[in-house]
CSV table of C-alpha atoms in Angstrom, one decimal:
chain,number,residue,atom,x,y,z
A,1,UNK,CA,-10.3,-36.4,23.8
A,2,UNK,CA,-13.4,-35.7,22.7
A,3,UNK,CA,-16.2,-39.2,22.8
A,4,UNK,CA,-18.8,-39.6,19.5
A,5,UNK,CA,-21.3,-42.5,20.3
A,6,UNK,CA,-23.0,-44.2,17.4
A,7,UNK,CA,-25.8,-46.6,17.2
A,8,UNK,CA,-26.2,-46.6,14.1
A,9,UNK,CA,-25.8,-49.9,12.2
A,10,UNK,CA,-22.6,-49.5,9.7
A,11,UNK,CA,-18.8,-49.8,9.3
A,12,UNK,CA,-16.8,-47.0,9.9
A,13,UNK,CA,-13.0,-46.0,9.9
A,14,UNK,CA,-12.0,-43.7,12.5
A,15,UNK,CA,-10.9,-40.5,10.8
A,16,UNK,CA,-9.1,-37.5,12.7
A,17,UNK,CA,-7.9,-34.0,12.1
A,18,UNK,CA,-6.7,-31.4,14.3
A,19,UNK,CA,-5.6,-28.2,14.4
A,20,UNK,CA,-4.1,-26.3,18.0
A,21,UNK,CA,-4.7,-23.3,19.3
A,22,UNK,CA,-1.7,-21.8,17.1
A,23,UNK,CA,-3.5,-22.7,14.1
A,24,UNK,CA,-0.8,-25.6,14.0
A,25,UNK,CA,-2.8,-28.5,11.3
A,26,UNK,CA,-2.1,-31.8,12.4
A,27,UNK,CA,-1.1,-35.2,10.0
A,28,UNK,CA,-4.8,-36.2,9.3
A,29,UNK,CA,-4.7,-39.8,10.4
A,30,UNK,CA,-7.4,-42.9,9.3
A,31,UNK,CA,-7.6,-45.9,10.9
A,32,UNK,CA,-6.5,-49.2,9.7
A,33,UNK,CA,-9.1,-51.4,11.3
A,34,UNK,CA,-12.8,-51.0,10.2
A,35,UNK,CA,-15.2,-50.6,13.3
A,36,UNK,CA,-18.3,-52.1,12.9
A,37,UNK,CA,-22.0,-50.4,14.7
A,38,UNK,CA,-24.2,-53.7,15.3
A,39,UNK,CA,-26.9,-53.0,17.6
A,40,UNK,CA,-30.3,-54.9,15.7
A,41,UNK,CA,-31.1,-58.7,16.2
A,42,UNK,CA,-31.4,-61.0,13.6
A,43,UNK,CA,-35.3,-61.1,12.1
A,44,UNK,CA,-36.2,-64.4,11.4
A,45,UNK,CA,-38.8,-66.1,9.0
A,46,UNK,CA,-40.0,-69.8,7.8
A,47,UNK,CA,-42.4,-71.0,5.5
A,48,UNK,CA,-43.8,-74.5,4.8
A,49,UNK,CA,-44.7,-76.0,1.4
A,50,UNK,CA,-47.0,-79.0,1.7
A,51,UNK,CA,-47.1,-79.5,-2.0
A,52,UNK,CA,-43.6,-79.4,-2.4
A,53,UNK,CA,-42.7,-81.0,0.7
A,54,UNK,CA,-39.9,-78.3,1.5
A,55,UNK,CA,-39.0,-75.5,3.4
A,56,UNK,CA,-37.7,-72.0,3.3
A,57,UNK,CA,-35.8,-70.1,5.9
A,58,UNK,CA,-35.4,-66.3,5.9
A,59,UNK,CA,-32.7,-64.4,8.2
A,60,UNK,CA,-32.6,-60.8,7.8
A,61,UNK,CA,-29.0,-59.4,9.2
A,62,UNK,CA,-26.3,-57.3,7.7
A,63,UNK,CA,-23.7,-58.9,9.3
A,64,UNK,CA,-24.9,-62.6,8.1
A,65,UNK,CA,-22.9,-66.0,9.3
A,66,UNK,CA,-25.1,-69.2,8.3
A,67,UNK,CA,-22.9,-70.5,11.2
A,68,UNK,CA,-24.4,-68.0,13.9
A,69,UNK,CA,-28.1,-70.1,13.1
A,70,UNK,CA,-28.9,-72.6,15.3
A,71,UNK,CA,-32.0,-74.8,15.0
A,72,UNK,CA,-33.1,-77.8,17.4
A,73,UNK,CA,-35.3,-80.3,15.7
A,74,UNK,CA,-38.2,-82.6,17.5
A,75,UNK,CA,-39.2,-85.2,14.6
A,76,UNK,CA,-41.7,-87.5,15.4
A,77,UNK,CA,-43.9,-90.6,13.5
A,78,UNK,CA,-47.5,-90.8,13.5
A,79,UNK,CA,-47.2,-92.9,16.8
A,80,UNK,CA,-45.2,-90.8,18.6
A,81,UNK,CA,-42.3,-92.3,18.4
A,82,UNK,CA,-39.1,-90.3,17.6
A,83,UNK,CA,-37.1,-90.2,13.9
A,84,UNK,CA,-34.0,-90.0,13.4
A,85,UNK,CA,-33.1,-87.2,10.7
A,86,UNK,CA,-30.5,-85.7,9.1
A,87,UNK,CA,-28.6,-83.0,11.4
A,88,UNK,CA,-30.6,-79.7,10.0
A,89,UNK,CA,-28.9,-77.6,12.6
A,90,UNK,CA,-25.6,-78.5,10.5
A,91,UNK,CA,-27.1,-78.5,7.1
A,92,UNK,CA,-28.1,-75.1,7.4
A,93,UNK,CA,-24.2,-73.9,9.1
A,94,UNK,CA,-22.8,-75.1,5.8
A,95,UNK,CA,-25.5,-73.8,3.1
A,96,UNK,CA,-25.3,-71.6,0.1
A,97,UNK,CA,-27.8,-69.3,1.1
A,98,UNK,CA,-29.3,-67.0,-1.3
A,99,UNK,CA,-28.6,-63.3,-0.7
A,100,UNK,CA,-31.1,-60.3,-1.6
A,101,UNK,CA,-29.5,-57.4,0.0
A,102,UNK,CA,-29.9,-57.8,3.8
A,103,UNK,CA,-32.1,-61.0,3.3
A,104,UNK,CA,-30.7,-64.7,3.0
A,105,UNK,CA,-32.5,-67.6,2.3
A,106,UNK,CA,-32.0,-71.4,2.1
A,107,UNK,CA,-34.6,-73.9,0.3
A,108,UNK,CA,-34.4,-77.3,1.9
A,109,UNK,CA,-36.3,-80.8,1.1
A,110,UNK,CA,-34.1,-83.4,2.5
A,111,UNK,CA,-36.7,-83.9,5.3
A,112,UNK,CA,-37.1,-87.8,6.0
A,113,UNK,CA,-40.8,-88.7,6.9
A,114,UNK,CA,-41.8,-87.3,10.2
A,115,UNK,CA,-44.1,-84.9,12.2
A,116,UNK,CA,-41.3,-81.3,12.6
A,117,UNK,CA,-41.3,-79.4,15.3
A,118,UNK,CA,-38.2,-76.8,14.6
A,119,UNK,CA,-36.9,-73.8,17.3
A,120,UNK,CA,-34.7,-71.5,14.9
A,121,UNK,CA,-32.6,-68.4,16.8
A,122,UNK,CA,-29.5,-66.6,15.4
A,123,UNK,CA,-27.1,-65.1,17.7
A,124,UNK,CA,-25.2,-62.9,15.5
A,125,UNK,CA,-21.3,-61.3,15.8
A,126,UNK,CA,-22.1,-58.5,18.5
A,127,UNK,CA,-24.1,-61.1,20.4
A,128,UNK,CA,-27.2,-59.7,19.6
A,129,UNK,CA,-30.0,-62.5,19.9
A,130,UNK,CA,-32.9,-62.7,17.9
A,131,UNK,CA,-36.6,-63.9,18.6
A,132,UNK,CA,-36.8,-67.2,18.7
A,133,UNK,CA,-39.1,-68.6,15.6
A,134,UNK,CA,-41.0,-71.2,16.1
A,135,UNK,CA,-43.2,-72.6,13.4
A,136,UNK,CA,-46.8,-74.5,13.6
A,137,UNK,CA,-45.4,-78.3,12.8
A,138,UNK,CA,-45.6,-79.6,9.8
A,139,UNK,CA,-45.3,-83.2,8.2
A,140,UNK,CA,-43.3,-84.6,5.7
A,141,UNK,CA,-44.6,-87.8,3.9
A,142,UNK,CA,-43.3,-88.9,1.0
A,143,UNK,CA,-44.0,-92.5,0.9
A,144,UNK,CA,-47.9,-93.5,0.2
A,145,UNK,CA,-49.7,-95.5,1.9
A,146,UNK,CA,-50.3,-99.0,2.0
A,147,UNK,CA,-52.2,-100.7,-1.1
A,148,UNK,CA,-56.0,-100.8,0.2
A,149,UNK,CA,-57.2,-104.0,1.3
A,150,UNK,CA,-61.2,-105.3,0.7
A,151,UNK,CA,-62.8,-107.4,2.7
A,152,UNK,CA,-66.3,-108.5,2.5
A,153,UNK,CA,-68.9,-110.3,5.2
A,154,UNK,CA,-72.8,-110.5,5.5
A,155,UNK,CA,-74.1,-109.8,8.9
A,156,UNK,CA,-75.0,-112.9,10.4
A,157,UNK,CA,-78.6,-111.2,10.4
A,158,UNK,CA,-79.1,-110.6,7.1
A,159,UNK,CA,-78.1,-114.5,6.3
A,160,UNK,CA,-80.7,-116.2,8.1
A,161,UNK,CA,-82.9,-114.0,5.9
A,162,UNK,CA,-81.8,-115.3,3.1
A,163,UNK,CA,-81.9,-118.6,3.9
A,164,UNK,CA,-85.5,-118.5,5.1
A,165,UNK,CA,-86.5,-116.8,1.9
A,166,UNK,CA,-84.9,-119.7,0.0
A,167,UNK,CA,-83.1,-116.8,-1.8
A,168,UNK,CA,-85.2,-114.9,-2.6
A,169,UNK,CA,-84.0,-112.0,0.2
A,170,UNK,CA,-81.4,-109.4,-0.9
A,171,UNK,CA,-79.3,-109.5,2.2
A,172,UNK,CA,-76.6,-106.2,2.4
A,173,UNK,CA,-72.8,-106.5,2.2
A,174,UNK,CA,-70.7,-104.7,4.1
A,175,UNK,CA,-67.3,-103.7,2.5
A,176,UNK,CA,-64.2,-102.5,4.7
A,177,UNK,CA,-61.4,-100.7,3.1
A,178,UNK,CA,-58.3,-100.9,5.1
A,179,UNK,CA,-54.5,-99.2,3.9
A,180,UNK,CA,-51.8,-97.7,6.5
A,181,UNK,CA,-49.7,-94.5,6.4
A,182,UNK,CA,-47.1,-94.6,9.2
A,183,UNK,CA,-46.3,-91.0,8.9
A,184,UNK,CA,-49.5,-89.0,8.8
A,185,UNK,CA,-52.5,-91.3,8.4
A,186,UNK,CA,-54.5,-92.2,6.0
A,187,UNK,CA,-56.7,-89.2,5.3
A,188,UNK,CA,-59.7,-90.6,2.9
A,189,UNK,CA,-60.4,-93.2,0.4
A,190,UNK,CA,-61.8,-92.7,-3.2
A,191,UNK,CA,-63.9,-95.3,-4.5
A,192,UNK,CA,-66.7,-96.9,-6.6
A,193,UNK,CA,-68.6,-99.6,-7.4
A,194,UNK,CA,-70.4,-100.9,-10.7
């Protein structure tokens, strides 16, 4: 029997026809099982939205599972120390993902508040493995930070001064702002005087 190789990506049924030397037509005969031509990796994209505080992953594949993605999650607090999240390898197994021909994409912002560090690959049906995809990390903070707290002192300095000057020396003030964010710091203040 003659051999037809095919790499190209597609589902095919298996069609033959013969005819023998006597000019004797075979019963064309069709296959009942579909054969399927997989031969391209998985192409796979993210995207980070800080003012939204959500994410977006892209896989491009013909064949698409959401349970052939895998994704291994580092989360981490502005200390270092390691956050407990929700299981986003298994959120994205069970999503609805959004399909545009070849292209399916999932919107996610259940992120707790944490420093991500995320590994995506997708091993798909004919065990073809993509790139990994690592993204830059990114943070997710939704809670603000502490309320501000003012404290005022005179350099020790500046009150001798005044009290030789019987009061008539303007000694300086210094102000401290202080306020806390446990997930990505407190970044600057805003503030004025009158």
């Amino acid at each position: 029997f003659p051999t037809r190789r095919s790499s190209d990506l597609g589902d095919y049924f298996v069609n033959v026809e013969y005819t023998d030397r006597s000019n004797n037509k075979m019963d064309s005969y069709t296959s009942n099982h579909q054969i399927t031509i997989d031969t391209t990796p998985a192409v796979l994209d993210f995207a980070y939205d800080k003012a939204a505080q959500k994410t977006t992953f892209t896989v491009t594949e013909h064949y698409f599972r959401s349970s052939d993605i895998s994704v291994v999650t580092a989360a981490k607090d502005i200390t270092n120390a390691t956050v407990n999240t929700n299981d986003l390898d298994a959120i994205l197994k069970g999503a609805e993902w959004v399909k545009n021909g070849d292209t399916y994409t999932f919107d996610y912002d259940g992120y707790v508040d944490a420093y991500y560090d995320l590994t995506i690959s997708y091993t798909d049906m004919a065990m073809n493995a993509s790139d990994d995809c690592k993204p830059e990390t990114f943070i997710i903070d939704h809670t603000k930070p502490t309320a501000p707290t003012i404290t005022y002192s005179t350099p020790l300095k500046e009150t001798i001064l005044e009290a030789l000057t019987l009061g008539f020396y303007n000694p300086s003030v210094e102000v401290t702002y202080t306020a806390y964010d446990l997930t990505s710091g407190v970044d600057y203040f805003t503030w004025k005087y009158t």
